Each structure stands twice: as structure tokens, then as C-alpha cells.
Tab-separated table of C-alpha atoms in Angstrom:
chain	number	residue	atom	x	y	z
A	7	MET	CA	0.341	0.358	0.295
A	8	LEU	CA	1.217	3.346	-0.671
A	9	ARG	CA	0.315	6.846	0.829
A	10	ARG	CA	1.254	10.656	-0.416
A	11	ILE	CA	1.378	12.071	2.416
A	12	PHE	CA	2.551	15.802	2.524
A	13	LEU	CA	3.673	17.882	6.233
A	14	PRO	CA	0.301	19.701	6.606
A	15	MET	CA	1.202	23.061	7.007
A	16	LEU	CA	0.909	23.844	11.276
A	17	ALA	CA	2.006	25.607	13.985
A	18	VAL	CA	1.209	23.571	17.230
A	19	VAL	CA	3.061	24.431	20.642
A	20	ALA	CA	5.954	21.870	21.489
A	21	GLY	CA	5.323	20.674	25.292
A	22	THR	CA	9.010	21.276	25.218
A	23	LEU	CA	9.697	23.781	24.054
A	24	PRO	CA	7.969	26.969	26.032
A	25	SER	CA	4.885	28.368	25.867
A	26	SER	CA	6.008	32.308	23.174
A	27	VAL	CA	7.769	29.747	21.088
A	28	VAL	CA	5.377	27.233	18.456
A	29	ALA	CA	6.141	24.115	17.020
A	30	ARG	CA	7.108	24.826	12.649
A	31	GLU	CA	6.738	22.654	9.971
A	32	LEU	CA	8.995	22.222	7.632
A	33	PRO	CA	7.403	24.032	4.030
A	34	VAL	CA	6.128	22.655	1.023
A	35	ALA	CA	6.510	23.069	-2.378
A	36	ARG	CA	5.891	21.758	-5.911
A	37	PRO	CA	9.232	19.642	-7.063
A	38	GLU	CA	9.280	22.186	-10.264
A	39	SER	CA	10.060	24.996	-8.133
A	40	VAL	CA	13.323	24.194	-6.822
A	41	GLY	CA	14.561	22.379	-9.427
A	42	MET	CA	13.275	18.426	-8.677
A	43	SER	CA	11.356	16.913	-11.119
A	44	THR	CA	7.492	15.823	-9.903
A	45	GLU	CA	7.289	12.857	-12.365
A	46	ARG	CA	11.195	12.091	-11.368
A	47	LEU	CA	10.318	11.648	-7.387
A	48	ALA	CA	7.228	9.281	-7.995
A	49	ARG	CA	10.194	7.194	-8.697
A	50	ILE	CA	10.560	6.878	-5.334
A	51	ASP	CA	6.972	5.715	-4.653
A	52	THR	CA	7.723	2.955	-7.430
A	53	LEU	CA	11.347	1.783	-6.260
A	54	LEU	CA	9.209	1.701	-2.724
A	55	GLN	CA	6.238	0.079	-3.640
A	56	ARG	CA	8.470	-2.361	-5.304
A	57	TYR	CA	10.493	-3.374	-1.988
A	58	VAL	CA	6.849	-3.611	0.203
A	59	THR	CA	5.620	-5.972	-2.831
A	60	SER	CA	8.405	-8.100	-2.661
A	61	GLY	CA	8.605	-9.132	1.077
A	62	GLN	CA	12.349	-7.964	1.264
A	63	ILE	CA	10.753	-4.287	3.748
A	64	VAL	CA	7.495	-4.156	5.924
A	65	ASN	CA	7.086	-0.710	5.660
A	66	ALA	CA	8.633	3.009	5.217
A	67	VAL	CA	8.518	6.363	4.759
A	68	THR	CA	10.641	8.416	3.178
A	69	LEU	CA	11.383	12.366	3.132
A	70	VAL	CA	12.733	14.633	0.434
A	71	LEU	CA	13.676	17.966	0.899
A	72	ARG	CA	15.464	20.778	-0.850
A	73	ASP	CA	16.555	23.975	-0.319
A	74	GLY	CA	15.006	23.217	3.388
A	75	LYS	CA	11.002	22.430	1.251
A	76	VAL	CA	9.239	19.407	1.278
A	77	VAL	CA	9.273	18.272	-2.103
A	78	GLN	CA	8.380	13.792	-1.764
A	79	GLN	CA	6.513	12.656	1.274
A	80	GLY	CA	5.771	8.968	1.187
A	81	ALA	CA	4.484	6.124	3.289
A	82	TYR	CA	4.759	1.806	2.450
A	83	GLY	CA	3.103	-0.890	3.451
A	84	ASN	CA	1.616	-1.357	6.376
A	85	MET	CA	1.884	-0.715	9.650
A	86	ASP	CA	1.581	-4.539	11.022
A	87	PRO	CA	1.626	-6.774	7.896
A	88	ASN	CA	-0.423	-9.820	9.730
A	89	ALA	CA	-3.156	-7.045	9.826
A	90	GLY	CA	-2.856	-4.617	7.448
A	91	THR	CA	-3.563	-1.365	8.952
A	92	PRO	CA	-2.282	1.322	6.609
A	93	MET	CA	1.225	3.309	7.347
A	94	ARG	CA	1.290	6.360	8.823
A	95	ALA	CA	3.715	8.427	7.799
A	96	ASP	CA	4.646	9.654	11.897
A	97	ALA	CA	5.498	6.334	12.927
A	98	LEU	CA	7.848	5.960	15.251
A	99	PHE	CA	11.088	3.969	14.345
A	100	ARG	CA	14.075	2.521	16.364
A	101	LEU	CA	17.303	4.787	14.681
A	102	ALA	CA	19.637	2.495	15.979
A	103	SER	CA	23.024	4.163	14.659
A	104	GLU	CA	20.828	6.840	13.667
A	105	SER	CA	21.662	7.832	17.144
A	106	LYS	CA	25.179	8.373	16.614
A	107	PRO	CA	25.223	11.651	14.682
A	108	ILE	CA	23.018	13.637	17.431
A	109	THR	CA	25.042	12.181	20.382
A	110	ALA	CA	27.715	13.823	17.677
A	111	VAL	CA	26.270	16.937	17.610
A	112	ALA	CA	25.887	17.044	21.587
A	113	ILE	CA	29.407	17.340	22.362
A	114	LEU	CA	29.983	20.010	19.135
A	115	ALA	CA	27.829	22.137	20.896
A	116	LEU	CA	29.371	21.682	24.538
A	117	VAL	CA	33.189	22.595	21.855
A	118	ASP	CA	31.247	25.695	21.178
A	119	GLU	CA	31.196	26.254	24.199
A	120	GLY	CA	34.787	25.669	25.837
A	121	LEU	CA	33.513	22.914	27.845
A	122	VAL	CA	34.971	19.584	25.514
A	123	ARG	CA	38.139	19.953	23.281
A	124	LEU	CA	37.971	17.418	20.403
A	125	SER	CA	41.498	17.033	21.532
A	126	ASP	CA	40.735	16.390	25.386
A	127	PRO	CA	41.924	12.513	26.598
A	128	VAL	CA	38.748	11.326	27.922
A	129	SER	CA	40.974	10.070	30.690
A	130	ARG	CA	39.654	14.624	31.889
A	131	PHE	CA	36.270	13.699	32.343
A	132	ILE	CA	36.239	9.778	32.883
A	133	PRO	CA	39.358	8.549	35.147
A	134	GLU	CA	39.392	5.275	34.930
A	135	PHE	CA	40.710	6.006	31.046
A	136	ARG	CA	44.300	6.322	32.154
A	137	GLY	CA	46.506	3.813	31.599
A	138	ALA	CA	45.039	1.942	28.412
A	139	ARG	CA	46.201	-1.621	27.504
A	140	VAL	CA	46.283	-2.866	23.768
A	141	ALA	CA	45.098	-6.712	23.656
A	142	VAL	CA	47.974	-8.570	21.141
A	143	SER	CA	47.667	-12.404	20.156
A	144	LYS	CA	50.557	-14.398	21.666
A	145	PRO	CA	53.539	-15.254	19.838
A	146	GLY	CA	53.038	-17.969	18.000
A	147	MET	CA	49.472	-17.597	17.629
A	148	PRO	CA	47.699	-16.112	14.203
A	149	PRO	CA	46.392	-12.486	14.049
A	150	PHE	CA	43.093	-12.061	15.730
A	151	VAL	CA	40.626	-10.764	12.606
A	152	PRO	CA	37.730	-8.587	13.620
A	153	LEU	CA	34.117	-9.821	14.056
A	154	PRO	CA	31.582	-8.050	11.911
A	155	PRO	CA	29.188	-5.752	14.327
A	156	GLY	CA	26.857	-7.930	16.454
A	157	ALA	CA	28.556	-10.939	15.753
A	158	SER	CA	29.054	-13.508	19.597
A	159	ALA	CA	32.651	-13.678	20.748
A	160	PRO	CA	34.176	-17.266	20.455
A	161	VAL	CA	33.672	-19.115	22.226
A	162	PRO	CA	36.600	-20.649	24.288
A	163	LYS	CA	37.394	-16.304	23.887
A	164	PRO	CA	41.432	-16.484	22.584
A	165	GLU	CA	43.233	-15.639	24.546
A	166	ALA	CA	45.603	-12.029	24.272
A	167	ASP	CA	48.538	-10.670	25.717
A	168	PHE	CA	48.441	-6.194	26.320
A	169	VAL	CA	50.435	-3.768	25.906
A	170	ALA	CA	50.297	0.170	27.176
A	171	ALA	CA	48.806	2.260	25.001
A	172	THR	CA	50.957	4.566	22.864
A	173	ARG	CA	48.492	7.595	24.381
A	174	GLU	CA	44.988	8.298	25.518
A	175	ILE	CA	42.224	7.623	23.807
A	176	THR	CA	40.410	11.808	22.901
A	177	VAL	CA	37.330	12.976	22.293
A	178	ARG	CA	37.682	12.932	18.277
A	179	ASP	CA	39.589	9.380	18.511
A	180	LEU	CA	35.253	8.801	19.501
A	181	LEU	CA	33.724	10.281	17.140
A	182	THR	CA	35.748	9.483	14.408
A	183	HIS	CA	35.591	5.058	15.169
A	184	THR	CA	39.889	5.532	15.604
A	185	SER	CA	39.657	4.807	19.727
A	186	GLY	CA	40.274	1.009	19.662
A	187	LEU	CA	36.919	0.733	21.983
A	188	GLY	CA	34.605	-1.495	21.838
A	189	SER	CA	35.504	-2.189	18.128
A	190	GLY	CA	34.464	-6.436	18.156
A	191	GLY	CA	38.455	-6.752	18.306
A	192	LEU	CA	40.749	-8.931	19.865
A	193	GLY	CA	40.085	-6.273	23.042
A	194	SER	CA	36.332	-6.351	22.578
A	195	ILE	CA	37.017	-10.337	23.151
A	196	VAL	CA	38.604	-11.143	26.123
A	197	ALA	CA	36.826	-8.483	27.901
A	198	SER	CA	32.700	-9.626	26.708
A	199	ASP	CA	32.017	-10.383	29.904
A	200	ILE	CA	31.778	-7.155	31.641
A	201	GLN	CA	28.331	-6.181	30.951
A	202	ARG	CA	25.912	-3.712	31.644
A	203	GLN	CA	22.953	-4.895	33.710
A	204	PRO	CA	19.681	-3.784	33.681
A	205	THR	CA	19.259	-1.125	36.353
A	206	GLU	CA	22.786	1.001	34.937
A	207	LYS	CA	22.521	3.895	34.201
A	208	LEU	CA	26.149	5.668	32.039
A	209	ALA	CA	27.247	6.834	35.407
A	210	ASP	CA	27.813	3.476	36.803
A	211	PHE	CA	28.321	1.393	33.034
A	212	ILE	CA	30.877	3.634	31.439
A	213	PRO	CA	33.898	3.523	33.895
A	214	ARG	CA	33.580	-0.019	34.456
A	215	GLN	CA	33.941	-0.508	30.449
A	216	ALA	CA	36.823	1.798	30.639
A	217	LYS	CA	38.719	-1.376	32.539
A	218	ALA	CA	38.759	-3.151	28.634
A	219	PRO	CA	41.320	-3.734	26.358
A	220	LEU	CA	41.431	-1.188	23.785
A	221	ASP	CA	41.278	-3.048	20.109
A	222	PHE	CA	43.957	-0.974	18.814
A	223	GLN	CA	45.675	1.295	19.766
A	224	PRO	CA	44.288	4.314	19.814
A	225	GLY	CA	44.546	6.879	15.938
A	226	SER	CA	45.921	3.748	14.082
A	227	ARG	CA	42.709	2.053	11.911
A	228	TRP	CA	38.964	2.891	11.568
A	229	SER	CA	37.118	0.120	12.983
A	230	TYR	CA	33.314	0.645	13.651
A	231	SER	CA	32.334	0.719	17.996
A	232	VAL	CA	28.783	-0.087	17.690
A	233	SER	CA	28.402	0.981	21.288
A	234	ALA	CA	31.205	1.549	23.677
A	235	GLY	CA	32.800	4.434	21.609
A	236	PHE	CA	29.364	6.930	21.817
A	237	GLU	CA	27.288	5.629	24.881
A	238	THR	CA	31.163	6.759	26.384
A	239	LEU	CA	30.174	10.204	24.728
A	240	GLY	CA	27.655	10.614	26.328
A	241	ARG	CA	28.898	10.211	29.146
A	242	ILE	CA	31.373	13.143	28.934
A	243	VAL	CA	28.780	15.234	28.133
A	244	GLU	CA	26.842	14.723	31.353
A	245	ILE	CA	29.930	15.432	32.641
A	246	ALA	CA	31.140	18.874	30.761
A	247	SER	CA	27.009	19.645	31.316
A	248	GLY	CA	26.769	19.238	35.077
A	249	LYS	CA	22.611	17.678	32.828
A	250	PRO	CA	21.253	14.303	32.603
A	251	PHE	CA	22.361	12.691	28.732
A	252	ASP	CA	19.060	12.546	27.793
A	253	VAL	CA	18.089	15.801	29.713
A	254	PHE	CA	20.491	17.383	27.885
A	255	LEU	CA	19.340	16.156	24.393
A	256	LYS	CA	16.246	17.791	25.269
A	257	GLU	CA	16.690	20.868	26.232
A	258	ARG	CA	20.037	21.885	23.570
A	259	ILE	CA	18.714	19.655	20.734
A	260	PHE	CA	15.438	18.311	20.644
A	261	GLY	CA	13.292	21.356	21.927
A	262	PRO	CA	15.131	24.449	19.591
A	263	LEU	CA	14.271	22.157	16.533
A	264	ASP	CA	10.990	20.498	17.762
A	265	MET	CA	12.075	17.310	17.638
A	266	ARG	CA	9.384	16.463	19.169
A	267	ASP	CA	8.907	13.187	18.881
A	268	THR	CA	12.460	11.987	19.589
A	269	ASP	CA	13.659	10.580	23.003
A	270	PHE	CA	14.795	7.188	24.939
A	271	VAL	CA	11.492	5.741	25.949
A	272	VAL	CA	7.400	5.922	23.911
A	273	PRO	CA	5.309	6.964	26.514
A	274	ALA	CA	2.021	5.097	26.148
A	275	GLY	CA	0.059	8.176	24.244
A	276	LYS	CA	2.395	7.696	21.489
A	277	LEU	CA	2.688	3.763	21.708
A	278	PRO	CA	0.250	3.007	18.032
A	279	ARG	CA	2.918	5.092	16.508
A	280	LEU	CA	5.576	2.742	17.577
A	281	HIS	CA	6.735	0.608	14.413
A	282	SER	CA	6.594	-3.016	15.388
A	283	MET	CA	10.171	-4.989	13.664
A	284	TYR	CA	9.867	-8.100	12.197
A	285	ARG	CA	11.736	-10.693	10.516
A	286	ARG	CA	10.620	-13.697	7.947
A	287	THR	CA	10.208	-17.388	9.320
A	288	PRO	CA	10.942	-19.787	6.580
A	289	ASP	CA	7.327	-20.037	5.015
A	290	GLY	CA	7.517	-16.002	4.478
A	291	LYS	CA	5.038	-14.380	6.721
A	292	TRP	CA	6.250	-11.830	8.809
A	293	GLU	CA	6.328	-12.450	12.414
A	294	PRO	CA	7.041	-9.765	15.138
A	295	SER	CA	10.293	-9.646	16.181
A	296	GLN	CA	12.482	-7.233	19.131
A	297	PRO	CA	15.337	-5.345	18.956
A	298	PRO	CA	18.346	-6.494	21.165
A	299	PRO	CA	18.505	-5.228	25.034
A	300	THR	CA	21.433	-2.903	24.763
A	301	PHE	CA	17.901	-0.866	22.685
A	302	LEU	CA	15.577	-0.967	25.163
A	303	SER	CA	16.258	1.264	28.077
A	304	ASP	CA	14.667	4.044	30.570
A	305	VAL	CA	17.072	4.522	32.428
A	306	TYR	CA	20.647	4.102	29.884
A	307	PHE	CA	20.574	6.438	27.837
A	308	SER	CA	22.787	4.959	24.526
A	309	GLY	CA	23.846	7.321	22.099
A	310	ALA	CA	24.958	4.872	20.405
A	311	THR	CA	21.757	3.230	19.648
A	312	GLY	CA	19.565	4.083	22.407
A	313	LEU	CA	17.183	6.497	20.379
A	314	ILE	CA	13.533	6.552	18.751
A	315	SER	CA	12.476	9.523	16.183
A	316	THR	CA	10.413	9.993	12.954
A	317	ALA	CA	10.924	11.030	9.672
A	318	ARG	CA	9.979	14.275	10.541
A	319	ASP	CA	11.988	15.110	13.243
A	320	TYR	CA	15.240	13.581	11.387
A	321	ALA	CA	14.322	15.980	8.457
A	322	ARG	CA	14.729	19.035	11.528
A	323	PHE	CA	17.990	17.716	12.148
A	324	GLU	CA	19.536	16.985	9.265
A	325	GLN	CA	18.029	20.369	8.057
A	326	MET	CA	20.328	21.910	10.886
A	327	LEU	CA	23.197	20.315	9.482
A	328	LEU	CA	22.530	21.654	5.782
A	329	ASN	CA	21.824	25.516	7.292
A	330	GLY	CA	25.442	25.640	9.306
A	331	GLY	CA	23.625	24.810	12.460
A	332	GLU	CA	19.944	26.674	12.501
A	333	LEU	CA	16.984	26.195	11.957
A	334	ASP	CA	13.830	28.736	12.436
A	335	GLY	CA	15.825	30.836	13.859
A	336	VAL	CA	17.366	28.841	16.445
A	337	ARG	CA	21.395	27.933	16.041
A	338	VAL	CA	22.509	24.673	17.855
A	339	LEU	CA	25.885	24.668	16.783
A	340	ALA	CA	28.182	27.305	14.921
A	341	PRO	CA	28.372	26.868	10.798
A	342	ARG	CA	32.528	26.360	11.071
A	343	THR	CA	32.001	23.713	13.597
A	344	VAL	CA	29.607	21.677	11.364
A	345	GLU	CA	31.746	21.713	8.432
A	346	LEU	CA	33.887	20.548	10.902
A	347	MET	CA	32.209	17.831	11.912
A	348	ARG	CA	31.762	16.893	7.300
A	349	THR	CA	35.299	17.327	6.947
A	350	ASN	CA	37.424	14.129	6.838
A	351	HIS	CA	39.671	13.271	10.089
A	352	VAL	CA	41.027	9.745	9.344
A	353	GLY	CA	42.701	10.514	6.174
A	354	ASP	CA	42.303	6.820	3.920
A	355	LEU	CA	41.569	4.834	7.246
A	356	PHE	CA	38.088	5.009	6.122
A	357	HIS	CA	36.155	2.534	3.920
A	358	GLY	CA	33.178	1.448	5.005
A	359	MET	CA	31.516	-0.991	7.522
A	360	ARG	CA	30.883	-3.512	4.397
A	361	GLY	CA	34.364	-2.635	3.061
A	362	ASN	CA	33.481	-0.724	-0.365
A	363	GLU	CA	33.194	2.068	0.981
A	364	ASP	CA	35.765	3.741	-1.144
A	365	GLY	CA	35.773	7.533	-2.705
A	366	MET	CA	34.545	7.989	1.406
A	367	GLY	CA	35.573	10.091	4.947
A	368	PHE	CA	34.943	10.292	7.962
A	369	GLY	CA	34.182	12.799	10.328
A	370	LEU	CA	32.389	13.489	13.658
A	371	GLY	CA	29.939	11.350	13.664
A	372	VAL	CA	28.948	11.194	10.347
A	373	ALA	CA	30.686	9.671	6.908
A	374	ILE	CA	31.319	11.665	4.098
A	375	THR	CA	31.941	11.837	0.106
A	376	LEU	CA	35.460	12.575	-1.247
A	377	ASP	CA	35.464	10.893	-4.286
A	378	GLU	CA	31.826	10.662	-6.312
A	379	THR	CA	34.142	8.523	-9.043
A	380	LYS	CA	34.096	5.687	-5.754
A	381	ALA	CA	31.594	6.153	-3.587
A	382	GLN	CA	28.911	3.948	-4.111
A	383	TRP	CA	26.598	6.501	-2.398
A	384	ARG	CA	25.308	8.697	-5.170
A	385	ARG	CA	25.766	12.245	-3.721
A	386	SER	CA	27.788	15.709	-4.062
A	387	VAL	CA	31.771	15.731	-2.668
A	388	GLY	CA	30.559	16.972	0.116
A	389	SER	CA	27.902	15.783	1.676
A	390	ALA	CA	27.434	13.846	5.175
A	391	GLY	CA	25.295	11.462	6.611
A	392	TRP	CA	25.244	8.027	8.112
A	393	TYR	CA	22.643	4.674	8.327
A	394	GLY	CA	21.068	2.698	11.284
A	395	ALA	CA	21.325	-1.361	11.833
A	396	PHE	CA	17.707	-1.539	11.573
A	397	GLY	CA	17.503	-0.338	7.843
A	398	THR	CA	17.410	3.817	8.269
A	399	ILE	CA	19.747	5.816	6.368
A	400	VAL	CA	20.262	9.714	6.865
A	401	TRP	CA	21.985	12.398	4.502
A	402	HIS	CA	22.466	16.418	3.717
A	403	ASP	CA	23.875	17.410	-0.132
A	404	PRO	CA	25.213	21.092	0.771
A	405	ARG	CA	25.684	21.753	-2.887
A	406	GLU	CA	22.151	20.004	-4.222
A	407	GLY	CA	20.595	21.824	-1.008
A	408	ILE	CA	18.763	17.888	-0.587
A	409	VAL	CA	17.837	16.439	2.962
A	410	ALA	CA	17.184	12.556	2.074
A	411	VAL	CA	15.654	10.553	5.433
A	412	LEU	CA	14.708	7.197	4.559
A	413	ALA	CA	13.058	5.201	7.510
A	414	THR	CA	12.551	1.713	7.776
A	415	GLN	CA	13.091	-1.644	10.055
A	416	GLN	CA	14.471	-4.172	7.835
A	417	SER	CA	17.886	-3.250	6.380
A	418	SER	CA	18.711	-3.649	3.177
A	419	PRO	CA	22.058	-2.100	1.996
A	420	ALA	CA	20.781	-2.640	-1.805
A	421	LEU	CA	17.412	-0.292	-0.599
A	422	GLN	CA	19.498	2.400	0.846
A	423	ASN	CA	21.635	2.713	-2.254
A	424	ASP	CA	18.533	2.477	-4.915
A	425	PHE	CA	16.671	4.763	-3.072
A	426	GLY	CA	19.569	7.854	-2.511
A	427	ASN	CA	19.927	6.872	-6.713
A	428	ALA	CA	15.919	7.807	-6.797
A	429	VAL	CA	16.545	11.291	-5.299
A	430	MET	CA	19.029	12.229	-7.261
A	431	GLN	CA	18.351	11.310	-10.316
A	432	ALA	CA	14.946	13.218	-9.647
A	433	ILE	CA	16.847	16.783	-9.472
A	434	THR	CA	17.391	18.487	-12.900
A	435	VAL	CA	19.032	21.625	-12.431
A	436	SER	CA	22.050	20.102	-11.331
A	437	ARG	CA	24.147	23.229	-9.057
A	438	PRO	CA	27.938	23.346	-10.610
A	439	ALA	CA	30.856	22.438	-7.459
A	440	LYS	CA	32.211	25.774	-5.924
């Protein structure tokens, strides 16, 4: 089922904002007025409907903006594929790793304030990170091959020797996945018994996690830290700001940007909008499934994987970045800070989680396009974005003025690529590189 829905031009008082501030929806434009084609944008509908009909995904919501105006929005499939409940454009999605760019902005807001430096050792905020060790294979043993994200530790665990880290890990290392903390290597495996308990908060668990050996020498490699790196950043936000991480996000990002449906928990009144997760059974039917426990907590606010949001809210976040840190007269970051965020910080270390992302670099919490002729993503040089384990993908393209959001809960790298192509092919008035 396809539902083409454009955001209404409503003004609603947001509960997290002062009563004098009203919510603003993103304006809607006829695609041709901003150099895009209505006919070619309809290919997004065809694409998503094909993925739903073929059973590759249950549903999705798409949202595309150019120059800050909505030119395409669609809701596809069903909220519940077995009951036939129509998909809704305001469905709530688990962001998984799409939480990370939001955490990066939180840290950068504190960088703007002078409370955090990218070069700061993490131990400035969390002393337990001093004296880090790096796990190495024992002499005569083959080098340990890092596990893919989400893979279980082998049984029995491999043995390891330990050497001193050549330097402390920094805030920049955490933001760029070059810290060696919890990135699936030998250190992560030998420390896999360091597990968070259900009642623990960031303040309880992160100091214990700090004692885990690193997977490699800081700054020597890019290797994705699914949870540890950005959860540590969340704790740094708490210490530097003096506020719980969830409160800081509401006061400094979600409230000012009117991201009224973004949070770590879903209020009871919004539960009907929460997209259930489904998996295919051997006979081809969809059955409900639950996300890993690390994605469900109302006490442990994971800035790596824990947020829930809507396509509309995330589009507002991306538009803020595209605008250089401001939206609707509210400034979250300085323009130069946003430029720093989407600048390559890792040299030639980044080749993606899937090992096929040449032509890309990595900024502060986001992947960036460096060479359009090599990159698999169809975006302009300087574009920045990221994706989540459950299928969401977002990016903004400064050259073309594009913001694109695909929200779904079935991981499909092919769909993510196809969606990006469908967005970019709809541009009829392209803008030259500066």
C-alpha cells in the first residue's frame, strides 16, 4: 500500500519549548520550483512499493527536501503486515546507529561552549580511562580477525597479551571510531564479560567499561564501535554539562529543533505509532521480533543506539546541519563547527563497515563523500550522513541543498543505495561544484 502524504502547514505548541515558541513544520514546495521533477520523484514511490510487494521490507517512510522545502514524502506498506494496518507517516522508528550523529552534535555543542575539546583525553572526564592497554595476539598465534558488528564472541575466548597504549584515547577518537574501544577486536572479545546490568546508568557502566583493553592503538585504524565509543561520549556530555544525557538532548537539540517525537522512551499515548519489528519466517510470513536488550532502556541512555524518532524529526535535524547549524532562527552549532563535523578526520583509514565504501571519509559521527567517482553512494562531494542497523539512512548534500530520510526497520543495503539514486536522479537543475 502506498500513501503519499505531505506535511501539513500547522503551528502546534511544543511541550518542551517555552509557551511563546510555536512548532514549525517544514514548508512544502512544488518540486519544479526548486529544480526537481515531480514525475521523476514518483520513482521513489515505485521503488519503495517494489520492495514492499516483493517482501524485502514491511514498510517505510521517505522524506526528501530541497532548499529546506519538502518535495516528496511517502508512507509505504503496513504498520502491521498481518493485520493490514496502513503505514503512517508519523510512525516512530528505532534509530539504532542513527543515534550517533545526534550524540556527535551534543558533544560539538559543548565544544562550541569551550567545555570540551576534541583533543581532550577521555580521562579528563572519566579517570578510569587512564593507563589503557591494547590487546595483542600471543606470540605464535595468528592475528585475530575483528568480528563484524553484532557478532557474538567466540567460545572459547582467544588468549591475549597486553601492551601499553602509546597515547590516551581522545574525544576525537571516539567520534571517528579510531579509539579501539569496543570495536569487535581482540580487546573486545577478552573483555566480553564486562556486561551492563539492566539497572545501571551511564555513570555506573562507563567507568567499568573503561577497564576493557583496546582493540588497537588509538588513531591507527578505523573500526566501528557499535556501542562503547558513543555511549562514552554520552557520559562525557553528562559530566561536562552537569545534566543527564537525555535532559541535555531535550534542552539543547530536541526542544529547540521541535523534534517533538525523538526520545529514548515512548510515552504510552504514542505507542500506537511505534513501528514493531518483524522478521521473515521460513515459510515467508512476517512475525514480530524484538530488538536487542541494549536498544530498550529507560535508565541507560545510549547515544550510540538508543533513540527513537520519526522521519519528520530527523529531517529537521539534518536540515539544521545543512543550514550550517541553524533552523527556524534557532542556532544549535556554529557554521564552522558543522564544517568541521563533515570534514574527513581519518585520512585514508575509512573503507566502511561493509568494506566497499571507497571514495568516502569519516568526519565527526558521520561518513562524508570525498570522490563521487569511487563512492557507492550517489551524493555530491561534501555530503554527510549515516545509517542504522535496522534500515534507516539519512544524509544532507550541501552542494545540491538536499536532505533525504529513509526510515524502515528491515536492513537492506540495496534499498539504501537505490533510494539515494532515486533522490538524486530527480534533480533537474543541478548546481556546479564550488
